[in-house]
XYZ file of C-alpha atoms in Angstrom:
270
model
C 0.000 0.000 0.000
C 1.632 3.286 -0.939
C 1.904 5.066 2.223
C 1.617 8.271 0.263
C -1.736 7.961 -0.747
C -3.613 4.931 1.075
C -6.925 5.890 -0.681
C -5.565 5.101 -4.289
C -4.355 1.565 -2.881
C -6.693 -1.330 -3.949
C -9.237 -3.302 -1.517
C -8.856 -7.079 -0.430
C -11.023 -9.511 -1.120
C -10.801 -13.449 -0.498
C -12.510 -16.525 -0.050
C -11.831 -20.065 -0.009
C -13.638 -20.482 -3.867
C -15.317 -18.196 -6.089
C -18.648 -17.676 -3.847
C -16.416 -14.488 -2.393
C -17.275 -12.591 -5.797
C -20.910 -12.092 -4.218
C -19.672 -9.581 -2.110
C -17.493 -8.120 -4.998
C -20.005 -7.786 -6.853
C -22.017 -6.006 -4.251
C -18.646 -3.788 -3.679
C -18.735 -2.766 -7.058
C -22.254 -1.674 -6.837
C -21.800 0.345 -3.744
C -18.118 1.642 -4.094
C -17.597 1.519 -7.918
C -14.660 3.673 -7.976
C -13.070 1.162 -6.278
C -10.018 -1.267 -6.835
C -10.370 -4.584 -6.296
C -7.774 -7.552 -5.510
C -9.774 -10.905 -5.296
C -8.156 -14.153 -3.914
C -10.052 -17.202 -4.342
C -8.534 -20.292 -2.708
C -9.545 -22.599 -4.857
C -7.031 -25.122 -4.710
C -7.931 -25.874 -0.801
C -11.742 -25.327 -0.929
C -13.913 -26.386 1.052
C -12.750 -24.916 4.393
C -15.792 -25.880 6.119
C -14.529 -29.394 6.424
C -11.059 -28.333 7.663
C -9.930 -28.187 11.317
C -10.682 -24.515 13.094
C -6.566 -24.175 13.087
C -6.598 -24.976 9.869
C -8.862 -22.792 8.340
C -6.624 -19.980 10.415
C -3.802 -20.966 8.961
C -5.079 -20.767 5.777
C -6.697 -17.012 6.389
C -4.032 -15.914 7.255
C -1.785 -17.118 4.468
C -4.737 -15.514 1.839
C -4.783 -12.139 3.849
C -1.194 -12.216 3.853
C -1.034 -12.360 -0.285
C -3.187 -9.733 -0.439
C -1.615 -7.293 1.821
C 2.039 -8.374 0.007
C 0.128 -6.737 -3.578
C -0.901 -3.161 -1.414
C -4.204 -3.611 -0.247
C -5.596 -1.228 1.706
C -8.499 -3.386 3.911
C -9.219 -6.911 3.628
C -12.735 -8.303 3.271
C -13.330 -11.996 4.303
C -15.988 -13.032 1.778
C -16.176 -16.570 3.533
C -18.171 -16.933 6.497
C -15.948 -19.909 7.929
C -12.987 -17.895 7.657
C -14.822 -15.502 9.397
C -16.102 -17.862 12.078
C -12.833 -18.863 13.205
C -10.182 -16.704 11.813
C -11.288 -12.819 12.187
C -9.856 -11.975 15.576
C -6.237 -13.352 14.858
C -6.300 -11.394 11.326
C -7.018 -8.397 13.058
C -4.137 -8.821 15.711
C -2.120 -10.062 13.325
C -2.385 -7.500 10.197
C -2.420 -3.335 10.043
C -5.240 -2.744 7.697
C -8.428 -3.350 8.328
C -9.961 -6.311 8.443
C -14.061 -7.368 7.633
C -15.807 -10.100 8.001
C -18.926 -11.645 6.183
C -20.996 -11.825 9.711
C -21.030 -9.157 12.086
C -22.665 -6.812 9.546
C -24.853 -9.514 8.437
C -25.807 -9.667 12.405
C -25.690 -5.923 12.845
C -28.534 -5.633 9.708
C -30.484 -7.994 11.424
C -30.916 -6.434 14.957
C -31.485 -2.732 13.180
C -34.696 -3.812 12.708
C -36.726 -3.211 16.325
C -39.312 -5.754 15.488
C -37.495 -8.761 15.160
C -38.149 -11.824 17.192
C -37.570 -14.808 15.581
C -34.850 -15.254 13.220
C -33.404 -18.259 11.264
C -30.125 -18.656 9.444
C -29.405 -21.085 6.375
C -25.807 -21.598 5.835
C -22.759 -24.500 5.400
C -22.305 -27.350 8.030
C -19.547 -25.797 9.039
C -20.669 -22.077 9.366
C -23.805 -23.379 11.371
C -21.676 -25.801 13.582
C -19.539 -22.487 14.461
C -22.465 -21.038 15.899
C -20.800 -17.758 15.084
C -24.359 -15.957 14.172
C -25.972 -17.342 17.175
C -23.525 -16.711 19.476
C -23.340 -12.874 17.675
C -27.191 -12.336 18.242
C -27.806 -13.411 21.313
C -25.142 -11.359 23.128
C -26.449 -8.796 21.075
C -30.369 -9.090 21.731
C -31.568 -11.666 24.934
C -34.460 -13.272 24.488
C -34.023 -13.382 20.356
C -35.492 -17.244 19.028
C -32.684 -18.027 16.870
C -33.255 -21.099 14.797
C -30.063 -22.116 12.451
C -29.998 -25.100 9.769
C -27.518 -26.828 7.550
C -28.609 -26.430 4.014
C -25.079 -28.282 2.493
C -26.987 -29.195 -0.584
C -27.542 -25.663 -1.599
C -23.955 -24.800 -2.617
C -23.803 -27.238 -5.296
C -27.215 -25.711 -6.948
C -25.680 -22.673 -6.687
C -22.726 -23.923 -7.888
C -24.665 -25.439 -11.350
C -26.482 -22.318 -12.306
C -29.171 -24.544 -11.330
C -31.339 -21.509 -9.626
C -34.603 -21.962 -10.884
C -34.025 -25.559 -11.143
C -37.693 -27.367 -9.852
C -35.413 -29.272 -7.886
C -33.877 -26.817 -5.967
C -37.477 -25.573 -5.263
C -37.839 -28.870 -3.905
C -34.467 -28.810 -1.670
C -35.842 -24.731 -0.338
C -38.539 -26.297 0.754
C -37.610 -28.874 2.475
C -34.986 -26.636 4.358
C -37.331 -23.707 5.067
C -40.123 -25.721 6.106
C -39.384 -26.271 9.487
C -38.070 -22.271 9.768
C -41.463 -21.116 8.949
C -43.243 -23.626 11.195
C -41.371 -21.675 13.667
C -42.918 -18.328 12.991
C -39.660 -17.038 11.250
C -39.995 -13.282 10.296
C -35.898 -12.803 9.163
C -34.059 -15.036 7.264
C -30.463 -14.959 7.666
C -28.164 -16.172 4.127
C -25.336 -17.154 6.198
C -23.394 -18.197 3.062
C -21.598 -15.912 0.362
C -23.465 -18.279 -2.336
C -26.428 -17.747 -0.995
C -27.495 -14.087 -2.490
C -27.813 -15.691 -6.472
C -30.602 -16.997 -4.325
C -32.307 -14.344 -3.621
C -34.688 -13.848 -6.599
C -36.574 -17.452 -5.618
C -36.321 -17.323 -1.810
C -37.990 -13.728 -2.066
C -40.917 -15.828 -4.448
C -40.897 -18.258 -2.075
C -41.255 -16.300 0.969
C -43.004 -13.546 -0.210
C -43.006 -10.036 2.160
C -43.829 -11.474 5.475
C -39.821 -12.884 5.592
C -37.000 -9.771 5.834
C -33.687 -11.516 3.830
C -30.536 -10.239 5.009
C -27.731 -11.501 2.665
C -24.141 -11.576 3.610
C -23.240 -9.857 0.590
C -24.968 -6.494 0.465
C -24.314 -6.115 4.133
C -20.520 -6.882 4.380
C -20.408 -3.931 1.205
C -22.684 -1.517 3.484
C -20.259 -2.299 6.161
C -16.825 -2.001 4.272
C -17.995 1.452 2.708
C -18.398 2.577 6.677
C -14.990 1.398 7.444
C -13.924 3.266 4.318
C -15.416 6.180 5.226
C -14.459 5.774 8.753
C -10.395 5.839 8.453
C -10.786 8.385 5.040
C -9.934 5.669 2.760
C -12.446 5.652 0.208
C -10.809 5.876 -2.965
C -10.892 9.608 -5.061
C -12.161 9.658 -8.612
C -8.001 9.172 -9.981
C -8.148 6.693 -13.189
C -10.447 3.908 -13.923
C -11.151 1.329 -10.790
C -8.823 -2.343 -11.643
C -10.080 -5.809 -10.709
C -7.460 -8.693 -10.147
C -9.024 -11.956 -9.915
C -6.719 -14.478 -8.852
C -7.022 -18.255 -8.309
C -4.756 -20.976 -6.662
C -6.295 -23.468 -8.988
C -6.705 -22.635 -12.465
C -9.754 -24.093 -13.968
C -12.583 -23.550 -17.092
C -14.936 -24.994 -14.401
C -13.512 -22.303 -12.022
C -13.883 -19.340 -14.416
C -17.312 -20.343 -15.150
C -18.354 -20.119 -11.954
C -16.481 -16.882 -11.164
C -18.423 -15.115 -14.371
C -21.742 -16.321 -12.895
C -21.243 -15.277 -9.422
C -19.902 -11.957 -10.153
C -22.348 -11.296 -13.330
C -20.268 -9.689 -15.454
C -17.118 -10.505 -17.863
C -13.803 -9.797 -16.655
C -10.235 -10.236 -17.574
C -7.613 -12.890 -17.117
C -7.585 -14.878 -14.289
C -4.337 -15.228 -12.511
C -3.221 -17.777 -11.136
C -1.765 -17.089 -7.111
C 0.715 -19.203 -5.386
C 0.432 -18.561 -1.395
């Protein structure tokens, strides 16, 4: 980062695949003058499977190649990395450093009349109990009711979003949620917003979403704005998207998760 001028430096994004280009693309939306550095660890995904020191390890070896190419913040667009590695990647690096679920949490309890909430996400994330844990030190007396949706991600995954299928799959999952008299749904997974268009059919108005995406952006723009970071209208806004596994398969995905074309992908050795 040049230490001259900190608000011309790029902004750090990574995640262990390409689900992490949710947020990026909500980034780009909110702060498009922006430069962006993505990291997708794709040659060690999933982490939710990995050991909690792992998935540190790991974190912290991403956040460390982003900071080595200038970044000015680092956003971790994974919700298990979140989980278990925030705290030591704040202690352990200058720039700030965001997470996927405290502003998914913080969007959550803004609204005064929420009661009951549930939260969709990976085995892992929902084994963490990282959002539980968040609200209810945050709000007593919140009914928090989390579930593993694991087959979601490979829907997602497909393109298979309006697959009758994954209609199916939702409704098994949210079944139970709504018997409980849900009125917020938490997307506890980075994948999870290309899902908003038939969870919002599904649910209709009587279920608030809060996506990880759109809320880690709100958040980051804050920070931004916060530590006079935000970036000054100097040249057109970059985007590095880099990989530790090359793949077509990979760069599929990465189109359809950030909606748009892009150039090259690199490929990243940590």
């Amino acid at each position: 980062m040049s230490a001259s001028d900190p608000q011309q430096a790029p902004l750090g994004v990574f995640d262990s695949g390409v689900g992490g280009l949710t947020v990026v693309r909500a980034l780009r939306e909110l702060l498009p003058n922006e430069s962006i550095v993505y990291l997708g660890d794709t040659a060690r995904v999933p982490y939710g499977s990995k050991s909690p020191d792992t998935i540190r390890r790991f974190s912290v070896e991403d956040s460390q190649f982003l900071v080595s190419h200038g970044v000015k913040a680092v956003v971790v667009a994974c919700n298990t990395a979140t989980a278990h590695a925030l705290p030591v990647l704040q202690a352990t690096f200058r720039v700030p450093v965001i997470g996927v679920i405290e502003p998914g949490v913080e969007a959550t309890l803004a609204d005064g009349k929420c009661e009951r909430v549930g939260i969709i996400g990976t085995a892992g994330t929902i084994r963490s109990s990282a959002y539980q844990y968040a609200l209810a030190m945050r709000r007593p007396g919140l009914q928090i009711h989390a579930t593993a949706t694991p087959l979601l991600v490979p829907f997602v995954e497909e393109g298979w979003v309006e697959h009758p299928a994954l209609k199916l799959v939702l409704k098994q999952y949210l079944d139970p949620l709504l018997e409980k008299g849900i009125d917020t749904l938490m997307l506890g997974c980075t994948h999870y917003p290309l899902l908003m268009p038939v969870l919002q059919k599904m649910l209709g108005k009587k279920v608030h979403l809060i996506d990880s995406a759109s809320t880690c952006a709100a958040h980051t723009k804050r920070v931004l704005e916060e530590q006079k970071l935000l970036r000054k209208g100097r040249g057109k806004p970059t985007l590095d998207i880099y990989l530790t596994d090359l793949s077509e398969q990979a760069e599929a995905m990465a189109r359809r998760f950030l909606g748009t074309e892009f150039g090259k992908v690199k490929k990243a050795t940590l």
